[in-house]
PDB file of C-alpha atoms in Angstrom:
ATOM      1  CA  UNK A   1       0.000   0.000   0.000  1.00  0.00           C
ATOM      2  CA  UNK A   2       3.289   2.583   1.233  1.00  0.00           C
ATOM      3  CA  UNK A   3       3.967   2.013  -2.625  1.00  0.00           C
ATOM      4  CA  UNK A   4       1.003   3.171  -4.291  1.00  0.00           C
ATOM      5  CA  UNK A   5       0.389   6.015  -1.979  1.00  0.00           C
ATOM      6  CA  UNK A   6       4.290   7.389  -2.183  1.00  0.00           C
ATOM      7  CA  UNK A   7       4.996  10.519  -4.003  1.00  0.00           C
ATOM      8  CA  UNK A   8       6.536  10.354  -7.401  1.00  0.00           C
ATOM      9  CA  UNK A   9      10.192  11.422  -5.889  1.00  0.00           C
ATOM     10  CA  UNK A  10       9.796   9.268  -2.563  1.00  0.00           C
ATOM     11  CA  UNK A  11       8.941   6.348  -5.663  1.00  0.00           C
ATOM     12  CA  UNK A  12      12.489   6.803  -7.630  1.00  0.00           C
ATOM     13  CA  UNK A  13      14.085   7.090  -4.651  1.00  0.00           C
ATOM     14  CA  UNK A  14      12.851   3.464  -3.253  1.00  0.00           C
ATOM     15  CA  UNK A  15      13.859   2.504  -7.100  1.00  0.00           C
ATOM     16  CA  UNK A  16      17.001   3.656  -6.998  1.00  0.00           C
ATOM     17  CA  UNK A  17      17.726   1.656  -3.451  1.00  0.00           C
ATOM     18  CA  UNK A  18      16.375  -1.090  -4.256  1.00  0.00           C
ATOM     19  CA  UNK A  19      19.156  -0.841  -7.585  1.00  0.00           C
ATOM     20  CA  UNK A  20      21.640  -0.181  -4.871  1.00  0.00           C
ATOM     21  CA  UNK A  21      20.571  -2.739  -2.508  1.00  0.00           C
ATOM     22  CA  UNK A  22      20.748  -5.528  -5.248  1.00  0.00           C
ATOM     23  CA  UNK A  23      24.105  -4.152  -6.537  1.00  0.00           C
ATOM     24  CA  UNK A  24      25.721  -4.203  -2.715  1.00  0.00           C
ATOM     25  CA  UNK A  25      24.031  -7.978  -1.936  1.00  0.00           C
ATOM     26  CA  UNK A  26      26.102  -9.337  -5.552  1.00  0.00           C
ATOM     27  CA  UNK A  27      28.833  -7.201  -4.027  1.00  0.00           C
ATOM     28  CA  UNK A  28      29.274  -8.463  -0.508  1.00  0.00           C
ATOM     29  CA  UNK A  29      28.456 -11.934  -1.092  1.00  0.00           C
ATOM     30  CA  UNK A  30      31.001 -14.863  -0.563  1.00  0.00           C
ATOM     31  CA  UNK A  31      31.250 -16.020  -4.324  1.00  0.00           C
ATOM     32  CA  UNK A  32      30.339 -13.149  -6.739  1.00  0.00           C
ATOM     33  CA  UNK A  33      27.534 -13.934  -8.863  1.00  0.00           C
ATOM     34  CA  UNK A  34      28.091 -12.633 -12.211  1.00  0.00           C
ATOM     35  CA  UNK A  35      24.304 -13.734 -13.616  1.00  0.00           C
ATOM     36  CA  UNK A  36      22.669 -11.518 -10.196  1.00  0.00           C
ATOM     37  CA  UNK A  37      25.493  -8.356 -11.237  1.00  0.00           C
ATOM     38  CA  UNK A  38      24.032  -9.043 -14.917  1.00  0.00           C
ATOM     39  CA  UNK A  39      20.647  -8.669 -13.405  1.00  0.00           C
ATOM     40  CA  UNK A  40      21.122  -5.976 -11.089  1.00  0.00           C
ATOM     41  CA  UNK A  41      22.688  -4.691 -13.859  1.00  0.00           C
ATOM     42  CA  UNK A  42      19.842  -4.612 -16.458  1.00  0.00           C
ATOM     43  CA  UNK A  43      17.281  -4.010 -13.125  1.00  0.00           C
ATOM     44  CA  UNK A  44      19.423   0.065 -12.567  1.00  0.00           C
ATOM     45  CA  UNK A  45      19.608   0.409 -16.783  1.00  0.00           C
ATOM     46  CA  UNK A  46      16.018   0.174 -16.789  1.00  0.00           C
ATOM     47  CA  UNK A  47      15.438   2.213 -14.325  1.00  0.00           C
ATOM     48  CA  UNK A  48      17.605   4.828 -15.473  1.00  0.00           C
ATOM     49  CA  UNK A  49      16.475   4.591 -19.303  1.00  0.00           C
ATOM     50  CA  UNK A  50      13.561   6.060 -17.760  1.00  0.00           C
ATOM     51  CA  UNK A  51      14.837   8.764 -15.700  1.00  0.00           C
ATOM     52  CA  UNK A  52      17.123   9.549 -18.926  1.00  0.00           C
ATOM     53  CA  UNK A  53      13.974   9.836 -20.969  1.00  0.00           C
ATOM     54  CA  UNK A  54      12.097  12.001 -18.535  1.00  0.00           C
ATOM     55  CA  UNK A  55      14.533  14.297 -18.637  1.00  0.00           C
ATOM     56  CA  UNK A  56      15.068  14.629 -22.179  1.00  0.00           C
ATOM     57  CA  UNK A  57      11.372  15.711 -22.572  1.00  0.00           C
ATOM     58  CA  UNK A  58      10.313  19.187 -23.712  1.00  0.00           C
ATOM     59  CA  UNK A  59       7.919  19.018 -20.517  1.00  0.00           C
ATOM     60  CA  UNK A  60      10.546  18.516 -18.021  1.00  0.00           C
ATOM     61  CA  UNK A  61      10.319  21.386 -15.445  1.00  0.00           C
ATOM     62  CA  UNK A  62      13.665  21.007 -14.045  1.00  0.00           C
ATOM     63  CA  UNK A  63      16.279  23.630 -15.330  1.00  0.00           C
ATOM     64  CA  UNK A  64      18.616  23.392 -17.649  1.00  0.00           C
ATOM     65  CA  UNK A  65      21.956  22.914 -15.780  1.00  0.00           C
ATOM     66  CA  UNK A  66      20.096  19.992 -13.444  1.00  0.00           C
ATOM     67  CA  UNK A  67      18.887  18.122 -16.878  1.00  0.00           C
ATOM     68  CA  UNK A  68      22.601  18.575 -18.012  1.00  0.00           C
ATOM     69  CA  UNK A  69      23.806  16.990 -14.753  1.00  0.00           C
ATOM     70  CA  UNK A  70      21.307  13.949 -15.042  1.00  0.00           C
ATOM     71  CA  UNK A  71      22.129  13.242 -18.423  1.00  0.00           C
ATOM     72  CA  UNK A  72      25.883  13.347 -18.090  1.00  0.00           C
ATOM     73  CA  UNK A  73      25.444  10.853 -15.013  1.00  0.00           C
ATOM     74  CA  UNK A  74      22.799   8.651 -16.530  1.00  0.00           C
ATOM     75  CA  UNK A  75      25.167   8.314 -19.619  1.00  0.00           C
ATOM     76  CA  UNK A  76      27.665   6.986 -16.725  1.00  0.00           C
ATOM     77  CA  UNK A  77      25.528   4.949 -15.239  1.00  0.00           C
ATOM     78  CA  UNK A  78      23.937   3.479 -18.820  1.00  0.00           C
ATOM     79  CA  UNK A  79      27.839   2.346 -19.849  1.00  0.00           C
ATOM     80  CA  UNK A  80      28.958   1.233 -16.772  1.00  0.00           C
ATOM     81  CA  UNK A  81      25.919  -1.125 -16.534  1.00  0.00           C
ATOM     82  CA  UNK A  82      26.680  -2.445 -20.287  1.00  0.00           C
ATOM     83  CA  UNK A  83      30.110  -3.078 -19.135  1.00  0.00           C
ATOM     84  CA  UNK A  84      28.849  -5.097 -16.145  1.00  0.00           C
ATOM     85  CA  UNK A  85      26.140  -7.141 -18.365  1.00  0.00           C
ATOM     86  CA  UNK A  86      29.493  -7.757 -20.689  1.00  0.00           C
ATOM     87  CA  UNK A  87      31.782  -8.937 -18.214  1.00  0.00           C
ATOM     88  CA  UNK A  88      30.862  -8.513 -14.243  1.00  0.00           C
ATOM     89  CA  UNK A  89      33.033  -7.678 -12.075  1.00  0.00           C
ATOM     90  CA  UNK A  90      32.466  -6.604  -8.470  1.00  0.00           C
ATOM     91  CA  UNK A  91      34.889  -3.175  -8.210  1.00  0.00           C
ATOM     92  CA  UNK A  92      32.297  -2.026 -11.128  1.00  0.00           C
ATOM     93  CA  UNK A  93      29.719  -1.953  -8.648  1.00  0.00           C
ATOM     94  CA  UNK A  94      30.786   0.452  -6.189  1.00  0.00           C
ATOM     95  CA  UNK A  95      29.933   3.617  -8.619  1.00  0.00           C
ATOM     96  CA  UNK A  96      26.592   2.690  -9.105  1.00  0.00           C
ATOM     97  CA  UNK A  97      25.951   1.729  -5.471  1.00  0.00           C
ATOM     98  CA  UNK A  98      27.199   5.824  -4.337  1.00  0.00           C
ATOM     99  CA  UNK A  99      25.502   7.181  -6.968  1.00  0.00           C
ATOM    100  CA  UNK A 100      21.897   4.997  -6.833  1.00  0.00           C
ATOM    101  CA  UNK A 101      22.248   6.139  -2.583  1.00  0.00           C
ATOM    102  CA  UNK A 102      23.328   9.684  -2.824  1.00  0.00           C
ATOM    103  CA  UNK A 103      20.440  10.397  -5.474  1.00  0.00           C
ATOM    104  CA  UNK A 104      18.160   8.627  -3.320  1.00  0.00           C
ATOM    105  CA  UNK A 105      19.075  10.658  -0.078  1.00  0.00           C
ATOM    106  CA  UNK A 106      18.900  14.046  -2.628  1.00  0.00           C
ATOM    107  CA  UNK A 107      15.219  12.991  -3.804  1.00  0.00           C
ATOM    108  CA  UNK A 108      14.461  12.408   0.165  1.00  0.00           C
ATOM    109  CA  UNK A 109      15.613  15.502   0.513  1.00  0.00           C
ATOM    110  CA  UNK A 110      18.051  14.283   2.899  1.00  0.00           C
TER     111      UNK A 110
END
């Protein structure tokens, strides 16, 4: 029910933990799992296909310098999870994992 009720930011924010959470469990486990970092991977490049695509719309409220920022870190985020659906590894992780959190904490307004 908390998830049909949350706001739209309070939403991506769960989103974008939930990435982070499944990137840090591949990451911290005893034996890294390369098909769970393929599929956290593909999880957080779906997830930020979308915010990409929000932002690239005429619509898009937020100024110009913040849809600059957001686009320059979702094209980060996009190649660095192709490179982890390629060939895993779990030092590729840690990026994602700060950036997924620290967005999350920014939407929270934390």
């Amino acid at each position: 029910m908390a998830q049909q009720t949350a706001n739209p930011r309070e939403r991506e924010a769960q989103l974008l933990l939930r990435a982070a959470a499944k990137f840090a469990a591949v990451q911290t486990a005893e034996t890294f799992d390369r098909t769970a970092a393929r599929e956290a991977a593909l999880f957080n490049r779906k997830l930020w296909t979308v915010f990409l695509s929000s932002v690239l719309r005429k619509e898009n409220p937020l100024d110009a310098d913040t849809k600059t920022n957001i686009k320059k870190i979702a094209m980060f985020v996009l190649d660095r999870c192709a490179a982890i659906e390629l060939r895993p590894a779990p030092e590729q992780l840690t990026a994602l994992i700060r950036i997924n959190r620290n967005l999350a904490e920014g939407l929270r307004g934390g």
